[in-house]
mmCIF file of C-alpha atoms in Angstrom:
data_model
loop_
_atom_site.group_PDB
_atom_site.id
_atom_site.type_symbol
_atom_site.label_atom_id
_atom_site.label_comp_id
_atom_site.label_asym_id
_atom_site.label_seq_id
_atom_site.Cartn_x
_atom_site.Cartn_y
_atom_site.Cartn_z
ATOM 1 C CA MET A 1305 -58.558 -83.054 -38.490
ATOM 2 C CA LYS A 1306 -56.273 -86.040 -37.574
ATOM 3 C CA GLY A 1307 -54.186 -83.753 -35.384
ATOM 4 C CA ALA A 1308 -57.171 -82.472 -33.529
ATOM 5 C CA LEU A 1309 -58.566 -85.988 -33.032
ATOM 6 C CA ALA A 1310 -55.139 -87.176 -31.716
ATOM 7 C CA PHE A 1311 -55.078 -84.305 -29.245
ATOM 8 C CA LEU A 1312 -58.615 -85.041 -28.114
ATOM 9 C CA LEU A 1313 -57.749 -88.591 -27.392
ATOM 10 C CA VAL A 1314 -54.620 -87.600 -25.402
ATOM 11 C CA ALA A 1315 -56.540 -85.076 -23.458
ATOM 12 C CA LEU A 1316 -59.291 -87.458 -22.624
ATOM 13 C CA ALA A 1317 -56.845 -90.134 -21.704
ATOM 14 C CA ALA A 1318 -55.067 -87.734 -19.310
ATOM 15 C CA ALA A 1319 -58.417 -86.676 -17.781
ATOM 16 C CA SER A 1320 -59.338 -90.303 -17.136
ATOM 17 C CA ALA A 1321 -56.064 -90.965 -15.239
ATOM 18 C CA SER A 1322 -56.158 -92.303 -11.739
ATOM 19 C CA SER A 1323 -55.862 -88.723 -10.384
ATOM 20 C CA VAL A 1324 -59.262 -87.953 -11.637
ATOM 21 C CA PRO A 1325 -62.159 -89.488 -9.701
ATOM 22 C CA SER A 1326 -64.735 -91.546 -11.622
ATOM 23 C CA PHE A 1327 -67.481 -88.825 -11.020
ATOM 24 C CA VAL A 1328 -65.559 -86.194 -12.894
ATOM 25 C CA GLY A 1329 -64.764 -88.634 -15.729
ATOM 26 C CA SER A 1330 -68.332 -89.754 -15.952
ATOM 27 C CA ILE A 1331 -69.785 -86.255 -16.341
ATOM 28 C CA GLN A 1332 -67.111 -84.674 -18.680
ATOM 29 C CA GLY A 1333 -68.755 -83.417 -21.813
ATOM 30 C CA VAL A 1334 -71.063 -80.784 -23.290
ATOM 31 C CA TYR A 1335 -74.702 -80.571 -22.315
ATOM 32 C CA LYS A 1336 -77.322 -78.756 -24.346
ATOM 33 C CA THR A 1337 -81.027 -78.216 -23.921
ATOM 34 C CA ARG A 1338 -83.536 -76.368 -25.942
ATOM 35 C CA HIS A 1339 -86.560 -74.558 -24.485
ATOM 36 C CA GLN A 1340 -88.835 -71.603 -24.916
ATOM 37 C CA ILE A 1341 -88.563 -68.237 -23.238
ATOM 38 C CA ALA A 1342 -91.119 -65.412 -23.064
ATOM 39 C CA MET A 1343 -90.243 -62.077 -24.550
ATOM 40 C CA TYR A 1344 -91.943 -58.963 -22.904
ATOM 41 C CA ASP A 1345 -89.721 -56.295 -24.229
ATOM 42 C CA THR A 1346 -90.961 -55.123 -27.620
ATOM 43 C CA ALA A 1347 -87.501 -53.596 -28.408
ATOM 44 C CA LEU A 1348 -86.161 -57.236 -28.478
ATOM 45 C CA ALA A 1349 -89.024 -59.090 -30.056
ATOM 46 C CA PRO A 1350 -92.740 -58.653 -30.568
ATOM 47 C CA ALA A 1351 -94.535 -58.514 -27.038
ATOM 48 C CA ASP A 1352 -95.707 -61.718 -25.570
ATOM 49 C CA GLN A 1353 -93.888 -63.883 -28.016
ATOM 50 C CA HIS A 1354 -91.950 -67.038 -27.290
ATOM 51 C CA VAL A 1355 -88.424 -67.676 -28.599
ATOM 52 C CA ALA A 1356 -86.544 -70.982 -28.786
ATOM 53 C CA VAL A 1357 -83.146 -70.763 -27.023
ATOM 54 C CA GLU A 1358 -80.416 -73.250 -26.142
ATOM 55 C CA ASP A 1359 -78.658 -73.666 -22.788
ATOM 56 C CA VAL A 1360 -75.161 -75.039 -22.706
ATOM 57 C CA MET A 1361 -72.829 -76.413 -20.077
ATOM 58 C CA GLU A 1362 -69.229 -77.660 -20.727
ATOM 59 C CA ILE A 1363 -67.310 -79.777 -18.200
ATOM 60 C CA VAL A 1364 -63.647 -80.724 -18.642
ATOM 61 C CA ALA A 1365 -61.829 -82.830 -16.095
ATOM 62 C CA GLN A 1366 -58.867 -81.313 -14.360
ATOM 63 C CA PRO A 1367 -56.167 -83.029 -12.190
ATOM 64 C CA GLY A 1368 -57.169 -83.916 -8.605
ATOM 65 C CA GLY A 1369 -60.770 -84.354 -9.341
ATOM 66 C CA ALA A 1370 -61.491 -80.804 -10.188
ATOM 67 C CA ALA A 1371 -63.444 -79.696 -13.328
ATOM 68 C CA TYR A 1372 -63.522 -76.707 -15.625
ATOM 69 C CA VAL A 1373 -67.292 -75.736 -15.974
ATOM 70 C CA ARG A 1374 -68.558 -73.142 -18.397
ATOM 71 C CA LEU A 1375 -72.380 -72.324 -18.109
ATOM 72 C CA HIS A 1376 -74.604 -70.283 -20.426
ATOM 73 C CA LEU A 1377 -78.357 -70.169 -19.432
ATOM 74 C CA THR A 1378 -81.107 -68.074 -21.110
ATOM 75 C CA PHE A 1379 -84.236 -66.912 -19.243
ATOM 76 C CA ASP A 1380 -87.277 -64.808 -20.137
ATOM 77 C CA ASN A 1381 -86.730 -61.578 -21.971
ATOM 78 C CA GLY A 1382 -83.257 -62.930 -22.993
ATOM 79 C CA HIS A 1383 -81.680 -62.482 -19.483
ATOM 80 C CA LEU A 1384 -78.684 -64.658 -19.056
ATOM 81 C CA CYS A 1385 -76.574 -66.491 -16.639
ATOM 82 C CA GLY A 1386 -73.065 -67.088 -17.600
ATOM 83 C CA LEU A 1387 -69.908 -68.154 -15.893
ATOM 84 C CA HIS A 1388 -66.591 -70.121 -16.300
ATOM 85 C CA GLY A 1389 -64.427 -71.392 -13.521
ATOM 86 C CA ILE A 1390 -62.638 -74.408 -11.867
ATOM 87 C CA ALA A 1391 -64.869 -76.360 -9.511
ATOM 88 C CA GLU A 1392 -63.156 -78.420 -6.823
ATOM 89 C CA PRO A 1393 -64.474 -81.706 -5.331
ATOM 90 C CA GLU A 1394 -66.145 -81.325 -1.894
ATOM 91 C CA GLY A 1395 -67.945 -84.374 -0.730
ATOM 92 C CA ASP A 1396 -70.491 -85.566 -3.354
ATOM 93 C CA ALA A 1397 -70.344 -82.223 -5.249
ATOM 94 C CA LEU A 1398 -68.064 -80.067 -7.271
ATOM 95 C CA VAL A 1399 -67.941 -76.582 -5.841
ATOM 96 C CA TYR A 1400 -66.912 -73.324 -7.683
ATOM 97 C CA ARG A 1401 -65.906 -70.490 -5.363
ATOM 98 C CA PRO A 1402 -65.339 -67.224 -7.337
ATOM 99 C CA ARG A 1403 -62.302 -65.303 -6.260
ATOM 100 C CA ASP A 1404 -64.234 -61.961 -6.399
ATOM 101 C CA ASN A 1405 -67.952 -61.700 -5.902
ATOM 102 C CA ILE A 1406 -70.191 -58.587 -5.446
ATOM 103 C CA GLU A 1407 -72.225 -60.106 -2.683
ATOM 104 C CA GLY A 1408 -69.182 -61.567 -0.815
ATOM 105 C CA PRO A 1409 -68.007 -65.188 -0.728
ATOM 106 C CA CYS A 1410 -70.322 -67.610 -2.517
ATOM 107 C CA ALA A 1411 -70.175 -71.354 -3.364
ATOM 108 C CA LEU A 1412 -71.865 -72.801 -6.469
ATOM 109 C CA SER A 1413 -72.248 -76.468 -6.123
ATOM 110 C CA LEU A 1414 -72.935 -79.147 -8.835
ATOM 111 C CA ARG A 1415 -74.409 -82.481 -7.915
ATOM 112 C CA SER A 1416 -75.890 -85.529 -9.566
ATOM 113 C CA HIS A 1417 -79.449 -85.961 -8.562
ATOM 114 C CA ALA A 1418 -82.356 -87.893 -10.036
ATOM 115 C CA GLY A 1419 -80.724 -88.278 -13.508
ATOM 116 C CA ARG A 1420 -79.669 -84.667 -13.642
ATOM 117 C CA LEU A 1421 -76.681 -82.484 -12.882
ATOM 118 C CA VAL A 1422 -78.157 -79.736 -10.646
ATOM 119 C CA PHE A 1423 -76.655 -76.448 -9.410
ATOM 120 C CA GLY A 1424 -76.981 -75.160 -5.899
ATOM 121 C CA ASP A 1425 -76.541 -71.613 -4.975
ATOM 122 C CA ALA A 1426 -77.399 -70.926 -1.316
ATOM 123 C CA ASP A 1427 -79.279 -67.717 -0.709
ATOM 124 C CA ASP A 1428 -78.599 -66.791 -4.455
ATOM 125 C CA ALA A 1429 -75.183 -65.582 -3.322
ATOM 126 C CA CYS A 1430 -73.604 -66.232 -6.731
ATOM 127 C CA LYS A 1431 -76.559 -65.248 -8.889
ATOM 128 C CA PHE A 1432 -75.958 -61.458 -8.627
ATOM 129 C CA ASP A 1433 -72.398 -61.768 -10.129
ATOM 130 C CA PHE A 1434 -73.357 -64.143 -13.078
ATOM 131 C CA CYS A 1435 -77.000 -63.542 -13.890
ATOM 132 C CA GLY A 1436 -79.336 -60.947 -15.242
ATOM 133 C CA ALA A 1437 -82.282 -59.912 -13.406
ATOM 134 C CA ARG A 1438 -84.504 -62.964 -14.448
ATOM 135 C CA GLY A 1439 -81.797 -65.431 -14.261
ATOM 136 C CA ILE A 1440 -81.236 -67.915 -11.482
ATOM 137 C CA LEU A 1441 -78.594 -70.564 -10.771
ATOM 138 C CA ASN A 1442 -80.112 -72.414 -7.790
ATOM 139 C CA GLY A 1443 -81.906 -75.506 -9.176
ATOM 140 C CA ALA A 1444 -80.807 -75.022 -12.640
ATOM 141 C CA GLY A 1445 -79.369 -78.139 -14.431
ATOM 142 C CA PHE A 1446 -79.135 -80.548 -17.304
ATOM 143 C CA PRO A 1447 -80.290 -84.140 -17.831
ATOM 144 C CA LEU A 1448 -77.368 -86.567 -17.802
ATOM 145 C CA SER A 1449 -78.757 -88.023 -20.839
ATOM 146 C CA SER A 1450 -78.080 -84.765 -22.735
ATOM 147 C CA ARG A 1451 -74.201 -85.280 -22.315
ATOM 148 C CA ARG A 1452 -72.162 -85.439 -25.563
ATOM 149 C CA PRO A 1453 -68.467 -85.563 -26.292
ATOM 150 C CA ILE A 1454 -66.737 -82.228 -26.703
ATOM 151 C CA ARG A 1455 -65.593 -82.517 -30.306
ATOM 152 C CA TYR A 1456 -64.145 -79.017 -30.385
ATOM 153 C CA LEU A 1457 -61.762 -79.622 -27.418
ATOM 154 C CA PRO A 1458 -58.693 -77.903 -28.970
ATOM 155 C CA ARG A 1459 -60.769 -74.642 -29.376
ATOM 156 C CA LEU A 1460 -62.148 -74.929 -25.928
ATOM 157 C CA LEU A 1461 -58.597 -75.289 -24.393
ATOM 158 C CA ALA A 1462 -57.482 -72.309 -26.444
ATOM 159 C CA SER A 1463 -60.359 -70.109 -25.334
ATOM 160 C CA ARG A 1464 -60.102 -67.031 -23.261
ATOM 161 C CA GLU A 1465 -62.623 -68.433 -20.802
ATOM 162 C CA TYR A 1466 -60.638 -71.525 -20.099
ATOM 163 C CA ALA A 1467 -57.437 -69.390 -19.589
ATOM 164 C CA GLU A 1468 -59.267 -67.048 -17.228
ATOM 165 C CA ALA A 1469 -60.766 -69.983 -15.166
ATOM 166 C CA ARG A 1470 -57.292 -71.548 -14.702
ATOM 167 C CA ALA A 1471 -55.688 -68.214 -14.002
ATOM 168 C CA GLU A 1472 -58.200 -67.525 -11.237
ATOM 169 C CA ARG A 1473 -56.956 -70.697 -9.487
ATOM 170 C CA GLY A 1474 -53.202 -69.865 -10.190
ATOM 171 C CA LEU A 1475 -52.950 -72.712 -12.715
ATOM 172 C CA PRO A 1476 -50.836 -72.644 -15.860
ATOM 173 C CA THR A 1477 -52.561 -72.589 -19.260
ATOM 174 C CA PRO A 1478 -50.310 -74.384 -21.668
ATOM 175 C CA PRO A 1479 -51.194 -73.963 -25.413
ATOM 176 C CA PRO A 1480 -53.189 -76.742 -26.981
ATOM 177 C CA ARG A 1481 -51.403 -79.222 -29.277
ATOM 178 C CA VAL A 1482 -53.010 -78.739 -32.611
ATOM 179 C CA ALA A 1483 -51.794 -78.481 -36.161
ATOM 180 C CA VAL A 1484 -51.726 -74.868 -37.487
ATOM 181 C CA LYS A 1485 -50.135 -73.533 -40.730
ATOM 182 C CA VAL A 1486 -50.024 -70.202 -42.416
ATOM 183 C CA ALA A 1487 -48.982 -69.496 -46.011
ATOM 184 C CA PRO A 1488 -47.107 -67.629 -47.448
ATOM 185 C CA MET A 1489 -44.790 -66.894 -44.524
ATOM 186 C CA HIS A 1490 -43.047 -63.986 -46.553
ATOM 187 C CA THR A 1491 -44.144 -61.785 -49.259
ATOM 188 C CA ASP A 1492 -42.591 -58.630 -50.745
ATOM 189 C CA GLY A 1493 -43.748 -56.496 -53.658
ATOM 190 C CA SER A 1494 -45.766 -53.626 -54.957
ATOM 191 C CA VAL A 1495 -49.136 -55.515 -54.514
ATOM 192 C CA PRO A 1496 -49.911 -56.308 -50.834
ATOM 193 C CA ARG A 1497 -50.418 -60.032 -50.345
ATOM 194 C CA TYR A 1498 -51.521 -61.161 -46.888
ATOM 195 C CA PRO A 1499 -51.081 -64.746 -45.810
ATOM 196 C CA ARG A 1500 -53.923 -67.216 -45.127
ATOM 197 C CA LEU A 1501 -54.533 -69.777 -42.281
ATOM 198 C CA THR A 1502 -54.362 -73.041 -44.334
ATOM 199 C CA VAL A 1503 -54.458 -75.709 -41.529
ATOM 200 C CA PHE A 1504 -56.497 -75.296 -38.275
ATOM 201 C CA PRO A 1505 -58.833 -77.832 -36.629
ATOM 202 C CA ASP A 1506 -61.795 -75.319 -36.273
ATOM 203 C CA SER A 1507 -63.042 -74.623 -39.722
ATOM 204 C CA ALA A 1508 -65.238 -71.748 -38.538
ATOM 205 C CA ILE A 1509 -62.252 -69.925 -36.938
ATOM 206 C CA ARG A 1510 -60.213 -70.645 -40.011
ATOM 207 C CA ALA A 1511 -62.808 -69.004 -42.190
ATOM 208 C CA LYS A 1512 -63.216 -65.945 -39.922
ATOM 209 C CA VAL A 1513 -59.416 -65.506 -39.684
ATOM 210 C CA ASN A 1514 -59.066 -65.702 -43.471
ATOM 211 C CA ALA A 1515 -61.905 -63.169 -43.971
ATOM 212 C CA LEU A 1516 -60.195 -60.804 -41.656
ATOM 213 C CA LEU A 1517 -56.860 -61.179 -43.539
ATOM 214 C CA ALA A 1518 -58.641 -60.804 -46.923
ATOM 215 C CA GLN A 1519 -60.310 -57.582 -45.745
ATOM 216 C CA THR A 1520 -57.006 -56.159 -44.493
ATOM 217 C CA GLU A 1521 -55.426 -57.148 -47.853
ATOM 218 C CA THR A 1522 -58.236 -55.336 -49.720
ATOM 219 C CA GLU A 1523 -57.789 -52.148 -47.533
ATOM 220 C CA ALA A 1524 -53.911 -52.249 -48.274
ATOM 221 C CA ARG A 1525 -54.605 -52.564 -51.950
ATOM 222 C CA SER A 1526 -56.972 -49.724 -51.842
ATOM 223 C CA ASP A 1527 -54.243 -47.596 -50.103
ATOM 224 C CA ARG A 1528 -51.817 -48.620 -52.943
ATOM 225 C CA ASP A 1529 -54.318 -47.641 -55.649
ATOM 226 C CA ASP A 1530 -54.853 -44.236 -53.985
ATOM 227 C CA CYS A 1531 -50.973 -43.751 -53.832
ATOM 228 C CA LEU A 1532 -50.611 -44.493 -57.589
ATOM 229 C CA ALA A 1533 -53.605 -42.371 -58.485
ATOM 230 C CA ASN A 1534 -52.194 -39.406 -56.618
ATOM 231 C CA LEU A 1535 -48.919 -39.718 -58.677
ATOM 232 C CA ARG A 1536 -50.805 -39.826 -62.089
ATOM 233 C CA GLU A 1537 -52.968 -36.842 -60.888
ATOM 234 C CA HIS A 1538 -49.827 -34.717 -60.355
ATOM 235 C CA HIS A 1539 -48.104 -36.196 -63.464
ATOM 236 C CA ARG A 1540 -45.264 -37.626 -61.308
ATOM 237 C CA SER A 1541 -43.274 -40.660 -61.829
ATOM 238 C CA GLU A 1542 -41.324 -42.311 -58.854
ATOM 239 C CA SER A 1543 -39.078 -45.091 -58.942
ATOM 240 C CA GLY A 1544 -40.631 -47.964 -56.825
ATOM 241 C CA PRO A 1545 -43.510 -45.780 -55.501
ATOM 242 C CA TYR A 1546 -45.101 -48.437 -53.333
ATOM 243 C CA ASP A 1547 -43.735 -51.610 -51.709
ATOM 244 C CA VAL A 1548 -45.025 -53.859 -48.859
ATOM 245 C CA ARG A 1549 -43.131 -56.540 -47.040
ATOM 246 C CA ILE A 1550 -44.990 -59.045 -44.808
ATOM 247 C CA ASP A 1551 -43.184 -61.535 -42.554
ATOM 248 C CA VAL A 1552 -45.047 -64.006 -40.425
ATOM 249 C CA ALA A 1553 -42.869 -64.394 -37.316
ATOM 250 C CA TYR A 1554 -45.156 -66.102 -34.809
ATOM 251 C CA VAL A 1555 -47.579 -69.030 -35.397
ATOM 252 C CA THR A 1556 -49.120 -71.005 -32.447
ATOM 253 C CA PRO A 1557 -52.554 -72.548 -31.886
ATOM 254 C CA ARG A 1558 -53.383 -69.370 -30.146
ATOM 255 C CA TYR A 1559 -51.827 -66.555 -32.225
ATOM 256 C CA ILE A 1560 -50.645 -65.403 -35.649
ATOM 257 C CA SER A 1561 -48.428 -62.357 -35.594
ATOM 258 C CA MET A 1562 -46.859 -60.744 -38.545
ATOM 259 C CA GLN A 1563 -44.738 -57.564 -39.287
ATOM 260 C CA VAL A 1564 -45.976 -55.538 -42.206
ATOM 261 C CA ARG A 1565 -43.735 -52.862 -43.470
ATOM 262 C CA ARG A 1566 -44.956 -50.372 -46.030
ATOM 263 C CA SER A 1567 -42.733 -47.980 -48.056
ATOM 264 C CA ASP A 1568 -44.234 -45.379 -50.297
ATOM 265 C CA ASN A 1569 -43.424 -42.261 -52.262
ATOM 266 C CA CYS A 1570 -46.720 -40.848 -53.392
ATOM 267 C CA GLY A 1571 -46.045 -37.224 -53.838
ATOM 268 C CA ARG A 1572 -46.547 -36.278 -50.227
ATOM 269 C CA SER A 1573 -44.397 -33.930 -48.280
ATOM 270 C CA TYR A 1574 -42.345 -36.860 -46.934
ATOM 271 C CA PRO A 1575 -41.931 -40.441 -48.169
ATOM 272 C CA ASN A 1576 -42.759 -43.322 -45.914
ATOM 273 C CA ASN A 1577 -39.922 -45.689 -45.459
ATOM 274 C CA GLY A 1578 -40.575 -49.035 -43.751
ATOM 275 C CA VAL A 1579 -43.591 -47.843 -41.781
ATOM 276 C CA PRO A 1580 -44.668 -50.743 -39.361
ATOM 277 C CA SER A 1581 -48.291 -51.906 -39.477
ATOM 278 C CA PRO A 1582 -48.064 -55.275 -37.590
ATOM 279 C CA LEU A 1583 -50.929 -57.535 -37.152
ATOM 280 C CA THR A 1584 -51.584 -60.060 -34.428
ATOM 281 C CA ILE A 1585 -54.628 -62.354 -34.424
ATOM 282 C CA ASP A 1586 -56.140 -64.260 -31.583
ATOM 283 C CA LEU A 1587 -57.054 -67.625 -32.946
ATOM 284 C CA SER A 1588 -59.585 -68.360 -30.190
ATOM 285 C CA THR A 1589 -61.783 -65.371 -31.305
ATOM 286 C CA ALA A 1590 -60.619 -64.754 -34.792
ATOM 287 C CA GLN A 1591 -60.101 -61.084 -33.950
ATOM 288 C CA GLU A 1592 -57.107 -58.794 -33.793
ATOM 289 C CA VAL A 1593 -55.494 -58.757 -30.364
ATOM 290 C CA ASN A 1594 -56.361 -55.773 -28.248
ATOM 291 C CA TRP A 1595 -53.121 -55.159 -26.414
ATOM 292 C CA GLN A 1596 -54.823 -53.133 -23.697
ATOM 293 C CA TRP A 1597 -56.405 -56.408 -22.573
ATOM 294 C CA VAL A 1598 -53.238 -58.350 -22.607
ATOM 295 C CA PHE A 1599 -51.274 -56.051 -20.331
ATOM 296 C CA LYS A 1600 -51.958 -54.502 -16.891
ATOM 297 C CA GLN A 1601 -52.671 -50.878 -16.445
ATOM 298 C CA GLY A 1602 -49.529 -48.725 -16.459
ATOM 299 C CA PHE A 1603 -47.654 -50.707 -19.123
ATOM 300 C CA LEU A 1604 -49.047 -49.031 -22.303
ATOM 301 C CA TYR A 1605 -50.272 -45.997 -20.508
ATOM 302 C CA SER A 1606 -48.925 -43.939 -17.729
ATOM 303 C CA PRO A 1607 -51.013 -43.759 -14.528
ATOM 304 C CA GLY A 1608 -51.966 -40.284 -15.645
ATOM 305 C CA GLY A 1609 -53.392 -41.678 -18.872
ATOM 306 C CA SER A 1610 -50.715 -40.266 -21.237
ATOM 307 C CA GLN A 1611 -50.949 -41.934 -24.594
ATOM 308 C CA ASN A 1612 -48.524 -44.968 -24.603
ATOM 309 C CA ASP A 1613 -46.178 -43.406 -22.261
ATOM 310 C CA GLY A 1614 -46.236 -45.956 -19.511
ATOM 311 C CA ARG A 1615 -43.804 -48.580 -18.307
ATOM 312 C CA LEU A 1616 -43.230 -49.871 -21.858
ATOM 313 C CA ALA A 1617 -41.927 -46.399 -22.867
ATOM 314 C CA ALA A 1618 -39.400 -46.513 -19.900
ATOM 315 C CA LEU A 1619 -38.224 -49.965 -20.811
ATOM 316 C CA TYR A 1620 -37.824 -48.826 -24.400
ATOM 317 C CA ARG A 1621 -35.771 -45.772 -23.500
ATOM 318 C CA GLN A 1622 -33.619 -47.867 -21.117
ATOM 319 C CA ARG A 1623 -32.899 -50.204 -23.876
ATOM 320 C CA TYR A 1624 -32.561 -47.586 -26.554
ATOM 321 C CA ALA A 1625 -29.128 -46.264 -25.691
ATOM 322 C CA SER A 1626 -27.420 -49.530 -26.176
ATOM 323 C CA VAL A 1627 -29.258 -50.042 -29.597
ATOM 324 C CA ARG A 1628 -28.350 -46.760 -30.950
ATOM 325 C CA GLY A 1629 -24.916 -46.285 -29.550
ATOM 326 C CA LYS A 1630 -23.867 -42.651 -29.222
ATOM 327 C CA ASP A 1631 -26.535 -41.049 -31.487
ATOM 328 C CA ALA A 1632 -27.239 -38.128 -29.236
ATOM 329 C CA GLU A 1633 -29.834 -36.578 -31.639
ATOM 330 C CA CYS A 1634 -31.852 -39.812 -31.681
ATOM 331 C CA ARG A 1635 -31.605 -40.295 -27.979
ATOM 332 C CA GLN A 1636 -32.968 -36.756 -27.467
ATOM 333 C CA ALA A 1637 -35.834 -37.473 -30.007
ATOM 334 C CA VAL A 1638 -36.743 -40.725 -28.225
ATOM 335 C CA GLY A 1639 -36.608 -39.112 -24.794
ATOM 336 C CA ASP A 1640 -38.638 -36.166 -25.767
ATOM 337 C CA ALA A 1641 -41.299 -37.751 -27.868
ATOM 338 C CA ARG A 1642 -44.570 -39.296 -26.486
ATOM 339 C CA LEU A 1643 -44.139 -42.803 -27.671
ATOM 340 C CA ASN A 1644 -46.956 -44.593 -29.476
ATOM 341 C CA PHE A 1645 -45.953 -48.246 -29.959
ATOM 342 C CA SER A 1646 -46.620 -50.841 -32.635
ATOM 343 C CA LEU A 1647 -46.517 -54.343 -31.098
ATOM 344 C CA ARG A 1648 -46.087 -57.813 -32.476
ATOM 345 C CA LEU A 1649 -44.768 -61.236 -31.481
ATOM 346 C CA ASP A 1650 -41.680 -63.091 -32.713
ATOM 347 C CA ALA A 1651 -41.145 -66.757 -32.059
ATOM 348 C CA SER A 1652 -37.420 -66.434 -31.338
ATOM 349 C CA ARG A 1653 -37.351 -62.992 -29.662
ATOM 350 C CA GLY A 1654 -40.510 -62.407 -27.722
ATOM 351 C CA LEU A 1655 -42.541 -59.158 -27.756
ATOM 352 C CA MET A 1656 -41.354 -56.737 -30.365
ATOM 353 C CA ALA A 1657 -42.003 -52.934 -29.824
ATOM 354 C CA GLU A 1658 -41.340 -50.157 -32.198
ATOM 355 C CA PRO A 1659 -42.299 -46.476 -31.621
ATOM 356 C CA SER A 1660 -43.847 -44.083 -34.161
ATOM 357 C CA LEU A 1661 -41.864 -40.907 -34.376
ATOM 358 C CA PRO A 1662 -42.237 -37.691 -36.563
ATOM 359 C CA HIS A 1663 -41.017 -37.935 -40.146
ATOM 360 C CA ALA A 1664 -38.009 -35.801 -39.349
ATOM 361 C CA VAL A 1665 -36.636 -38.378 -36.903
ATOM 362 C CA GLN A 1666 -38.409 -41.422 -38.344
ATOM 363 C CA ALA A 1667 -34.958 -43.099 -38.859
ATOM 364 C CA CYS A 1668 -34.414 -43.084 -35.212
ATOM 365 C CA ALA A 1669 -37.185 -45.597 -34.581
ATOM 366 C CA GLU A 1670 -35.775 -49.096 -33.703
ATOM 367 C CA GLU A 1671 -37.711 -52.218 -32.884
ATOM 368 C CA ILE A 1672 -36.530 -53.834 -29.770
ATOM 369 C CA ALA A 1673 -37.436 -57.228 -28.323
ATOM 370 C CA LEU A 1674 -38.611 -57.984 -24.787
ATOM 371 C CA SER A 1675 -38.346 -61.499 -23.574
ATOM 372 C CA PRO A 1676 -41.166 -63.377 -21.933
ATOM 373 C CA LYS A 1677 -39.264 -62.871 -18.488
ATOM 374 C CA GLU A 1678 -39.231 -59.029 -19.083
ATOM 375 C CA VAL A 1679 -42.937 -58.715 -19.897
ATOM 376 C CA ALA A 1680 -44.178 -61.313 -17.385
ATOM 377 C CA PRO A 1681 -44.758 -58.729 -14.488
ATOM 378 C CA PHE A 1682 -46.928 -56.635 -16.808
ATOM 379 C CA VAL A 1683 -49.153 -59.271 -18.329
ATOM 380 C CA GLN A 1684 -52.720 -59.854 -17.047
ATOM 381 C CA ASP A 1685 -53.766 -62.429 -19.690
ATOM 382 C CA ALA A 1686 -52.446 -65.698 -18.370
ATOM 383 C CA ARG A 1687 -53.093 -67.497 -21.636
ATOM 384 C CA PHE A 1688 -50.909 -64.948 -23.500
ATOM 385 C CA LEU A 1689 -47.979 -65.467 -21.095
ATOM 386 C CA ALA A 1690 -48.217 -69.180 -21.205
ATOM 387 C CA ASP A 1691 -48.100 -69.063 -24.978
ATOM 388 C CA LEU A 1692 -45.111 -66.749 -25.015
ATOM 389 C CA ASN A 1693 -43.302 -68.995 -22.487
ATOM 390 C CA ALA A 1694 -43.983 -72.138 -24.411
ATOM 391 C CA THR A 1695 -42.897 -70.656 -27.846
ATOM 392 C CA VAL A 1696 -40.051 -68.302 -27.286
ATOM 393 C CA HIS A 1697 -36.612 -69.816 -26.616
ATOM 394 C CA PRO A 1698 -34.042 -67.084 -27.229
#
């Protein structure tokens, strides 16, 4: 908590520097208002009922008088207006100009008027990109008196929305400075034991991450129990029938990444030796990272849609010869196989990639490291790349 408070004070102090005009500094904060909406769709609620909802706006000062703005408005029947972007100072207003807009260029302004912050959307040009049918941006606003400090600033600065807003303007998105700890960092034994997030400023995120880890651990233990039950059923006894090694190799305020290797000999046709089951968690969402959202099209998949046979496969094969030396049989196996990769992060090496191969040539699979510089051309998530660049120093 002290780490989060210290970061908050530093961030607010930076935002209040001379490069930030007093207008932006005076409106920075979170705004919330509650109101009633009508529900006409009986699939959502009883017809002709009214439901209490909350509108939210966040404003975070940026250098040069700009501001990050996130907006969430709810209208009748639950229709929404939602957006996040960087608004630039223009005259007496902050103006957000989306890079892409269905109806063509639009300019969403935010001004202080009669004790309120009010949005302007000429000809509803921005509405169609950011609002449902009943939503409207022009004239929407919040009383200045509803402003409160943003007490969850580290979480906001680590959010996907904040990263996307800065990336839209070509701005870097450095990771927030918050305390984060995971324990244990290494485990090895016949009973799977996943780590837990022990220190993080957002208690709700910490609880969700630990619930995800606990669920994964439960599933792994169930797999172990099935393995041992299969041996008992067939009256077989194997030496060390099940082993799991878990190594946490990447911990930042945005991501936890671990390598999980399982070895088992459960009476199947082939034993599994060191099968990778890596896990990488996004700490802004408390969910496992979806790598297809991190990378551009063509990196994990070929343009024709072949499973995991895109640019990553080409990079892997190019690197593979130097990893395996003159092992012609393995080079042929890797060259012929359609490669399905397991991915994780390593704080000293970068993006780690290991392909799945048939049992007969499983020993040919090698994990390779790709540096931030090597993967940068293929990354579409600016927040991910910023975190990788700030963390990995080979």
